Structures are given as C-alpha cells and as structure tokens.
PDB file of C-alpha atoms in Angstrom:
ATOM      1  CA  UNK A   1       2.621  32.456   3.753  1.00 56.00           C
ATOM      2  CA  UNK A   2       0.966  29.638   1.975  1.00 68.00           C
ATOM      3  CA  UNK A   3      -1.645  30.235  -0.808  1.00 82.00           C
ATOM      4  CA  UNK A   4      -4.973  29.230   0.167  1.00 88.00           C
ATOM      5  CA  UNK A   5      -5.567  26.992  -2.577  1.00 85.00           C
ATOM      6  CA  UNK A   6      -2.369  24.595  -1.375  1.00 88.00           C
ATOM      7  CA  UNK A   7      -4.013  24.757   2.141  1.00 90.00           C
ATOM      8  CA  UNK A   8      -7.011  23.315   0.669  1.00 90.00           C
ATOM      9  CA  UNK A   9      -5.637  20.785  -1.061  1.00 89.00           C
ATOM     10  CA  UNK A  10      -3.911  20.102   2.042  1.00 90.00           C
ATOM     11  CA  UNK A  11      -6.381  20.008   4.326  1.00 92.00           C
ATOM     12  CA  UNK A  12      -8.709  17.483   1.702  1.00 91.00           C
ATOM     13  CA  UNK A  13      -5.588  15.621   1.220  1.00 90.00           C
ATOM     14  CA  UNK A  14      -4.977  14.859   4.707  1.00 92.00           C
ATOM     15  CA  UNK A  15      -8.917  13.919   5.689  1.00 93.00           C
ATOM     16  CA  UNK A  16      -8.924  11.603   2.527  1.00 91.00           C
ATOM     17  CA  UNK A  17      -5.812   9.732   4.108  1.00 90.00           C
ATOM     18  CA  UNK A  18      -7.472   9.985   8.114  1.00 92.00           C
ATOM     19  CA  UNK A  19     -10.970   8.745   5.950  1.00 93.00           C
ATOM     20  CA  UNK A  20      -9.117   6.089   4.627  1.00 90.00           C
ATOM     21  CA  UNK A  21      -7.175   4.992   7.830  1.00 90.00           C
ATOM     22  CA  UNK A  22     -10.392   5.203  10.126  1.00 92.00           C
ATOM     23  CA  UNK A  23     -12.449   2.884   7.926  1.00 92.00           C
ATOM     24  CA  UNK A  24      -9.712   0.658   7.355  1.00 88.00           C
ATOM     25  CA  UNK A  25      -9.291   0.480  11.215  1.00 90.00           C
ATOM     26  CA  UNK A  26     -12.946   0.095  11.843  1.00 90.00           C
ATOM     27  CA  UNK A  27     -12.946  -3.339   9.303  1.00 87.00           C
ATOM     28  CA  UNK A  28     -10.610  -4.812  12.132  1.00 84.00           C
ATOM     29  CA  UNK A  29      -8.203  -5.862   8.346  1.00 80.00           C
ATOM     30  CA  UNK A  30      -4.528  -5.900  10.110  1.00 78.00           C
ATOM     31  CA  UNK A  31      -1.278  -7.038   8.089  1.00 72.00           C
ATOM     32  CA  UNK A  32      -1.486 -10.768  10.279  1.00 72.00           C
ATOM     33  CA  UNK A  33      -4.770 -11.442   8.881  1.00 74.00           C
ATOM     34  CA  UNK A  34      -3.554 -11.182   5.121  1.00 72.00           C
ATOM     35  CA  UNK A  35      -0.513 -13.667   6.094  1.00 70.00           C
ATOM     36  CA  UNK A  36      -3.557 -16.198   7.676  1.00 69.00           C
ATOM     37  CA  UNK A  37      -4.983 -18.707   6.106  1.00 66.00           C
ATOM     38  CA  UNK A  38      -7.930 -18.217   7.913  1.00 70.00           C
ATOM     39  CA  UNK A  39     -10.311 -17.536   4.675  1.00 72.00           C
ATOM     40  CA  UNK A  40     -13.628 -17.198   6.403  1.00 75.00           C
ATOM     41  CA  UNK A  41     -12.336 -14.417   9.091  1.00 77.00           C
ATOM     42  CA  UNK A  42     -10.595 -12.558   5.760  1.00 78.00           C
ATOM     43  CA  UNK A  43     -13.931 -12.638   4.069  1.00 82.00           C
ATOM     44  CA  UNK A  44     -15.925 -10.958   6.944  1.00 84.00           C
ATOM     45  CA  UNK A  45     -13.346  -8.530   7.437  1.00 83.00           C
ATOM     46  CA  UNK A  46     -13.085  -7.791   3.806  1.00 82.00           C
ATOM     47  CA  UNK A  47     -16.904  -7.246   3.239  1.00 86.00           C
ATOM     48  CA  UNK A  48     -17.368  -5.133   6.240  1.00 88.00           C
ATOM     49  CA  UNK A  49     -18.691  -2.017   6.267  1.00 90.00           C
ATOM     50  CA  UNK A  50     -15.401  -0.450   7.084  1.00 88.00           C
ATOM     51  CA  UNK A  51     -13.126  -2.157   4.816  1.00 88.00           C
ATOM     52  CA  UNK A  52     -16.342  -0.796   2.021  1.00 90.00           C
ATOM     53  CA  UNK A  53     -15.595   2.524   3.424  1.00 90.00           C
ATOM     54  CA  UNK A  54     -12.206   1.981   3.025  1.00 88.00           C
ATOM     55  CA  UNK A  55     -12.439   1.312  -0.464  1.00 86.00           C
ATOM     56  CA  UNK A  56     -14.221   4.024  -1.273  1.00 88.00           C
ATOM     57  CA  UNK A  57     -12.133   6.862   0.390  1.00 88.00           C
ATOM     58  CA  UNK A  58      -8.685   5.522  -0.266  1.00 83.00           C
ATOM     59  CA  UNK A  59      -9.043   6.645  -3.943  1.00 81.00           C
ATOM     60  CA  UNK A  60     -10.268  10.440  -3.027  1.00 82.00           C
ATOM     61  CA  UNK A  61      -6.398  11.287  -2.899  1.00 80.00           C
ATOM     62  CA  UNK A  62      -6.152  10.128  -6.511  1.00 78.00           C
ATOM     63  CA  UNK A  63      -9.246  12.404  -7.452  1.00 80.00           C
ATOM     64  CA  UNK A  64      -7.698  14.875  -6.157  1.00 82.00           C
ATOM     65  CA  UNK A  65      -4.349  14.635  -7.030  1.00 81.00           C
ATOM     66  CA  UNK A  66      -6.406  14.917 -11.004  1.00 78.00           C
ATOM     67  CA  UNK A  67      -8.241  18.156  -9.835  1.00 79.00           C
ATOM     68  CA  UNK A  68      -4.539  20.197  -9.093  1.00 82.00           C
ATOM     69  CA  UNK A  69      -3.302  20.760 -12.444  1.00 79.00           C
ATOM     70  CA  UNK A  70      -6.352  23.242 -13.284  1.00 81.00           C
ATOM     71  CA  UNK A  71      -5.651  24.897 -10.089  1.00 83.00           C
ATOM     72  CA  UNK A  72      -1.943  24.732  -8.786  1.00 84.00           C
ATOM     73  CA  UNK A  73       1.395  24.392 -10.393  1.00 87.00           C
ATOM     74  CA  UNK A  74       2.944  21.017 -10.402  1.00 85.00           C
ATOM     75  CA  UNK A  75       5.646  22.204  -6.972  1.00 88.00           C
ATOM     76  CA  UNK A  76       2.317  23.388  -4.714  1.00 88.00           C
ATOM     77  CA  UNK A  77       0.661  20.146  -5.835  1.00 88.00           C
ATOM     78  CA  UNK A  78       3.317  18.024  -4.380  1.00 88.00           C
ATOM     79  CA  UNK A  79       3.817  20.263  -1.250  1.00 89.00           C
ATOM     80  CA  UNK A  80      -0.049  20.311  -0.999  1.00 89.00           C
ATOM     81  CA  UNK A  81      -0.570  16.790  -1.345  1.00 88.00           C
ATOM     82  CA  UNK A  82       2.542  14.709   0.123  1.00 89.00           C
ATOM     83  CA  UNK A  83       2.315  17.077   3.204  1.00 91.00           C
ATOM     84  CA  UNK A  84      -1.334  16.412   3.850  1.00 91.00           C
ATOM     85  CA  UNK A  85      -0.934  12.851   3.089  1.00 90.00           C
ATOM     86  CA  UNK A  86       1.805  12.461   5.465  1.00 91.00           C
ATOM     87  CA  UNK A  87       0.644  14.385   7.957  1.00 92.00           C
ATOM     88  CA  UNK A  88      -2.911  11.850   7.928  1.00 90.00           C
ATOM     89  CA  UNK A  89      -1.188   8.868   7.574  1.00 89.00           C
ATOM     90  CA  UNK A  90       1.013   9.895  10.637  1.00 90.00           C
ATOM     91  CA  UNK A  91      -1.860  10.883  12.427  1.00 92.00           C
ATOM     92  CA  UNK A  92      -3.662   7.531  11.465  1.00 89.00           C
ATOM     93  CA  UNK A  93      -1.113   5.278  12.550  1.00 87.00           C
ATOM     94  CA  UNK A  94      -0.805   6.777  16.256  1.00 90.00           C
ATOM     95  CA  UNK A  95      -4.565   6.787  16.423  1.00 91.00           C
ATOM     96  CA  UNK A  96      -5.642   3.749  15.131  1.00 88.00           C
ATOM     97  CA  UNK A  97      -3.255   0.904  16.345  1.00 81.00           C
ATOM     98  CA  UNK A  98      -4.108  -1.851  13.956  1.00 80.00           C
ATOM     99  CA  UNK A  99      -2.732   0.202  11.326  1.00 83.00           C
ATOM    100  CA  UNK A 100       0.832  -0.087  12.764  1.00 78.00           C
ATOM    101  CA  UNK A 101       1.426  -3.372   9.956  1.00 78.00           C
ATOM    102  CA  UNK A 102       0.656  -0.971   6.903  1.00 81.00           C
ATOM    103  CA  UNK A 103       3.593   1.149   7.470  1.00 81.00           C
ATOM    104  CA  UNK A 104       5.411  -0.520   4.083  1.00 80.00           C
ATOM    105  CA  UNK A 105       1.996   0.082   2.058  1.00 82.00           C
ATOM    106  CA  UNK A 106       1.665   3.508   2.896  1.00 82.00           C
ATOM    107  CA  UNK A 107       4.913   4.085   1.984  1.00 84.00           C
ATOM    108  CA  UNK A 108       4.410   2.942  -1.488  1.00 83.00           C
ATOM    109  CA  UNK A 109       0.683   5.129  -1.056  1.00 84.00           C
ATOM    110  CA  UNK A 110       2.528   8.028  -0.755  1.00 86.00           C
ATOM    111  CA  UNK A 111       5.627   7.180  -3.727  1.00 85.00           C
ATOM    112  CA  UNK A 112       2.541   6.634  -5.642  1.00 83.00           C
ATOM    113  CA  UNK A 113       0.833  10.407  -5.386  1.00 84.00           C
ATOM    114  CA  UNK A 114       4.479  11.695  -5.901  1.00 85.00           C
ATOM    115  CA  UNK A 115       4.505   9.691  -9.384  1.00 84.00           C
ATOM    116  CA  UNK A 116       0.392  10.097  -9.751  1.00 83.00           C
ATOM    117  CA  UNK A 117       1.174  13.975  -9.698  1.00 84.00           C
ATOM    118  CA  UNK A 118       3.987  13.819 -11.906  1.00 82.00           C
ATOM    119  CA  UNK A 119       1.403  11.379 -14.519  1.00 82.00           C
ATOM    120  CA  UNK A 120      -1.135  14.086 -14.097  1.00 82.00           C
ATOM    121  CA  UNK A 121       0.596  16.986 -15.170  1.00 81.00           C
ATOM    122  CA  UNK A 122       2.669  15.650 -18.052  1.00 79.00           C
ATOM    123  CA  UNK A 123      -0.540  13.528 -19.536  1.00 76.00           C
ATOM    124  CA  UNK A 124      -2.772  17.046 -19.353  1.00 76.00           C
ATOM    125  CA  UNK A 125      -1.052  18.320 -21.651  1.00 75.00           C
ATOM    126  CA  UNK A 126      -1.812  14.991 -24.172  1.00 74.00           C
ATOM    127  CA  UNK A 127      -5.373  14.522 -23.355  1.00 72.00           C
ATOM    128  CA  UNK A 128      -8.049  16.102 -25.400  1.00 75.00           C
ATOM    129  CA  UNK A 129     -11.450  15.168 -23.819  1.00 78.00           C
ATOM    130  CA  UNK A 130     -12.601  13.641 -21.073  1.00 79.00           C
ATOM    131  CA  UNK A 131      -9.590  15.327 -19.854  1.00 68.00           C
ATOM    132  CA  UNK A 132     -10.643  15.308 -15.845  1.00 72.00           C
ATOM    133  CA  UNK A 133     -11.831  11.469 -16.014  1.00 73.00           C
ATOM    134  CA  UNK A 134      -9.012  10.198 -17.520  1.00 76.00           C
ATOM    135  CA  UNK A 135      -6.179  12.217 -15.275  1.00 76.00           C
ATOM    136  CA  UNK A 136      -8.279  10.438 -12.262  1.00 73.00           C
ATOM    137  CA  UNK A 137      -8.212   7.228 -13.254  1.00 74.00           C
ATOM    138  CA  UNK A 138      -3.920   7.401 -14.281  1.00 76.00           C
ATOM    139  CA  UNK A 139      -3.310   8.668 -10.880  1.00 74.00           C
ATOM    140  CA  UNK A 140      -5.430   6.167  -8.864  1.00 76.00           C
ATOM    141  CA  UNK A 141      -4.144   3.239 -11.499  1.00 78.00           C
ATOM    142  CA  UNK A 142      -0.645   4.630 -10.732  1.00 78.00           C
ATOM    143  CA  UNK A 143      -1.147   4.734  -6.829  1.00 75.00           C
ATOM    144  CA  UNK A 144      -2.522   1.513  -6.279  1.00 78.00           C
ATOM    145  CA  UNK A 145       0.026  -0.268  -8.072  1.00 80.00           C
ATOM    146  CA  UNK A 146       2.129   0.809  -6.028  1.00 79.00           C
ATOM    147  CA  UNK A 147       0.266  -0.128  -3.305  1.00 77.00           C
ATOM    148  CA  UNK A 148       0.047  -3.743  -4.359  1.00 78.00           C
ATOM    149  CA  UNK A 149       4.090  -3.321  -4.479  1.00 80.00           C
ATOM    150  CA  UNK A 150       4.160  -2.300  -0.913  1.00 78.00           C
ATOM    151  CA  UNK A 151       1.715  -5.253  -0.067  1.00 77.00           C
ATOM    152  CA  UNK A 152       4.242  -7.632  -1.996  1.00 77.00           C
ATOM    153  CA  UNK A 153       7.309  -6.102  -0.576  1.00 79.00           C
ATOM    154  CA  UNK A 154       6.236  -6.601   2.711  1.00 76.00           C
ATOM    155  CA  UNK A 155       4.994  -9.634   2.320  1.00 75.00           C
ATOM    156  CA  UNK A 156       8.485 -11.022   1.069  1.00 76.00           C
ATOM    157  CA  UNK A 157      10.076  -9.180   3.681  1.00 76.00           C
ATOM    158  CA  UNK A 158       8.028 -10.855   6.502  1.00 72.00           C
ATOM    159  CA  UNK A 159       7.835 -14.303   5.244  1.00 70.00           C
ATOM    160  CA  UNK A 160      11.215 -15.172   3.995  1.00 72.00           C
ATOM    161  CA  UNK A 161      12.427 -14.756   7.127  1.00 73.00           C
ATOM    162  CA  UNK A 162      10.010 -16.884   8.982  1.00 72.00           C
ATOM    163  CA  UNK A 163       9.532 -19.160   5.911  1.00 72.00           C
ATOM    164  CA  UNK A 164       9.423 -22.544   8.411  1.00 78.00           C
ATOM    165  CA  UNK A 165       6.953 -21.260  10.092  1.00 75.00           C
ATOM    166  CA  UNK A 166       4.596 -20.336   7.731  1.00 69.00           C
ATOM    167  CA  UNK A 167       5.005 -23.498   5.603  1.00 74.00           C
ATOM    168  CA  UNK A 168       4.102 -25.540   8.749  1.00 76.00           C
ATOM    169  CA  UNK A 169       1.221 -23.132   9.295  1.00 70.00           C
ATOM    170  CA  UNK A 170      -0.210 -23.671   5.876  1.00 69.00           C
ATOM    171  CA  UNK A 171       0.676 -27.245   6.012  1.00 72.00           C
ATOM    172  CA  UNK A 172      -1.446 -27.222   9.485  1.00 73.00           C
ATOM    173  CA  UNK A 173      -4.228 -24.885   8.325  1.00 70.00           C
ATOM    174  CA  UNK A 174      -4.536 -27.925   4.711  1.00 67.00           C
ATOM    175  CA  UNK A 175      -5.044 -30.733   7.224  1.00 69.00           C
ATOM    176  CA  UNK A 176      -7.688 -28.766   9.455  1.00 68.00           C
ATOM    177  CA  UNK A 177      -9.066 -28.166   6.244  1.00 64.00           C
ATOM    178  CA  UNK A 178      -9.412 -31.664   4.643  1.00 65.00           C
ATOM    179  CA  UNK A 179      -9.564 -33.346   8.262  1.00 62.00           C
ATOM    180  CA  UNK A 180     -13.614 -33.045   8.774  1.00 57.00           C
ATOM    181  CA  UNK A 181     -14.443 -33.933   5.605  1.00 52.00           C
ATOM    182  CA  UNK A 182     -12.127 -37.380   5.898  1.00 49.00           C
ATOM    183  CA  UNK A 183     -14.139 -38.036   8.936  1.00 52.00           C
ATOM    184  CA  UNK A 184     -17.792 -37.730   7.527  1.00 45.00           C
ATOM    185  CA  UNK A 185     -16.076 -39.798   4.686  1.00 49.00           C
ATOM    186  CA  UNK A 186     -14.898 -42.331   7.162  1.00 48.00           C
ATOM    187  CA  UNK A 187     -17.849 -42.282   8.976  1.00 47.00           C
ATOM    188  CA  UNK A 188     -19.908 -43.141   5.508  1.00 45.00           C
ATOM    189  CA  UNK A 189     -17.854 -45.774   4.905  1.00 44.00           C
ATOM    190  CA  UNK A 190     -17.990 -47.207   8.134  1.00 47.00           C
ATOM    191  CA  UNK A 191     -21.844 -46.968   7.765  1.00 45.00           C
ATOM    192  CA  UNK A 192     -21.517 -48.578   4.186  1.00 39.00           C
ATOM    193  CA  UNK A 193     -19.499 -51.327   5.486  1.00 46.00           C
ATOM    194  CA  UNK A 194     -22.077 -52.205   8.335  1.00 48.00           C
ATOM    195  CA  UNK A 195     -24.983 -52.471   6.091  1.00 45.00           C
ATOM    196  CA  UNK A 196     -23.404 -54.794   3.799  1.00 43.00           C
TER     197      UNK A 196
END
C-alpha cells in the first residue's frame, strides 16, 4: 500500500502537469508556430491568457519537488513525482491535441524533476537559511534548462532534415517583410520625381 503522503504528492504532481498542459493548450502555442516566422501570430499567442497560465503553473512541479525533502525520503519523492508527472503529461497529450509537438520537451520536463529531486536533496543538506526558497528555485532553474534542451533538440532534429525548406521559408517570409515598405518607398519616389 502506498503512504498517503506519496499519494499526495502524486496527485499535486500530476494536476500541476494537466494545469500546465491545459493552459498551454488553451494559448493555441503548438511546436509549428515556434519554427514560423510569423512574429505577430507568436506574440499573440505568447501573451495570451493561456500561455500566462501556462507560465505560471508549469513551475508548481518545481515547488513541489522543494517541499519533499521535509516530508518524504528521496525514493518516494521520485516515485511520487515522476509517476504523477507522467501520468499528467500522458493524460495531457491525448486530451489536448496541440500538445502532440511537445513530446521531446516534456521529455526533458520530466529528466529535469528526476535531476531537480536529486539537486534538492543533496543541496538541503548545504543550505542554512532560506532553506525552502532556495531548494525551489535549484529545482525549477534545473528543470527548465532542461526544457530549453528539449526545445533545442527538437528543433535540430526537425530542421536539419528539412533545412531547404526552411531556408526558402525564411528567405520568403524576409521579402514579404521588406516588400511593402519598398513599395511606399517606390511610391515616394515616384511622387518625388513627379513634382520635380
């Protein structure tokens, strides 16, 4: 039977991830839209209310992962947290479809609590005050590099292959940029030239 502390830290563990899933769903952010070089569609998506939401959930895992060592040895905190996490982030990407792209960064999300846990316990033991601040802000710094490693990964992993593409697409995506302001520049010079 399963202590009821590692069932709590379970069960928070795996609505942190679900939080953090649902809210990034609900911004409408997919993996395509970070390889775009659409920077005005990024923008709305990035400072909508669910990619907020998202931001402030996604580090609750972290926060908690800072709360076990006062409360559960370091083996419960990894079964507590990796199962809950996995179990949510499963559970997220069959619910929400546009999460299917973030497979690679949740990967690194969840090597990331496995190392954030390990942090947590071994730099308890060094801190002296501000002991619970401090453990939350190593794990979270720990878990979102790795995050940003999963986002790079899978970056490299998508565009090498499709490199042509993409360098015609940002090639295409440079000239649609600088194309309307050539015109109103031809256009004033074309009104220059007739008034002289």
């Amino acid at each position: 039977m399963i202590a009821k502390p590692i069932l709590i830290f379970m069960a928070l563990s795996l609505v942190g991830v679900l939080l953090a899933s649902f809210f990034l769903n609900l911004s409408g952010l997919t993996t395509l839209d970070l390889l775009s070089f659409s920077i005005s569609d990024k923008i709305s998506k990035m400072t909508s209310i669910g990619f907020i939401g998202f931001l402030i959930v996604l580090p609750f895992v972290g926060g908690l992962i800072s709360a076990t060592p006062k409360i559960l040895k370091r083996s419960e905190a990894i079964k507590a947290i990796l199962v809950g996490s996995i179990i949510g982030a499963v559970i997220g990407g069959i619910v929400f479809s546009n999460l299917a792209g973030f497979m690679w960064p949740g990967i690194f999300f969840l090597i990331g609590a496995l190392l954030a846990i390990h942090l947590v316990y071994m730099k308890q033991k060094e801190i002296k005050e501000w002991v619970g601040p401090r453990l939350g802000f190593a794990s979270v710094q720990r878990q979102m590099m790795l995050v940003a490693l999963g986002l790079a990964l899978w970056g490299m992993i998508t565009i090498i292959p499709q490199q042509e593409t993409f360098t015609q697409n940002f090639e295409n995506s440079l000239l649609h940029m600088t194309l309307p302001v050539g015109e109103q520049s031809l256009s004033a010079n074309d009104t220059l030239i007739e008034s002289m």
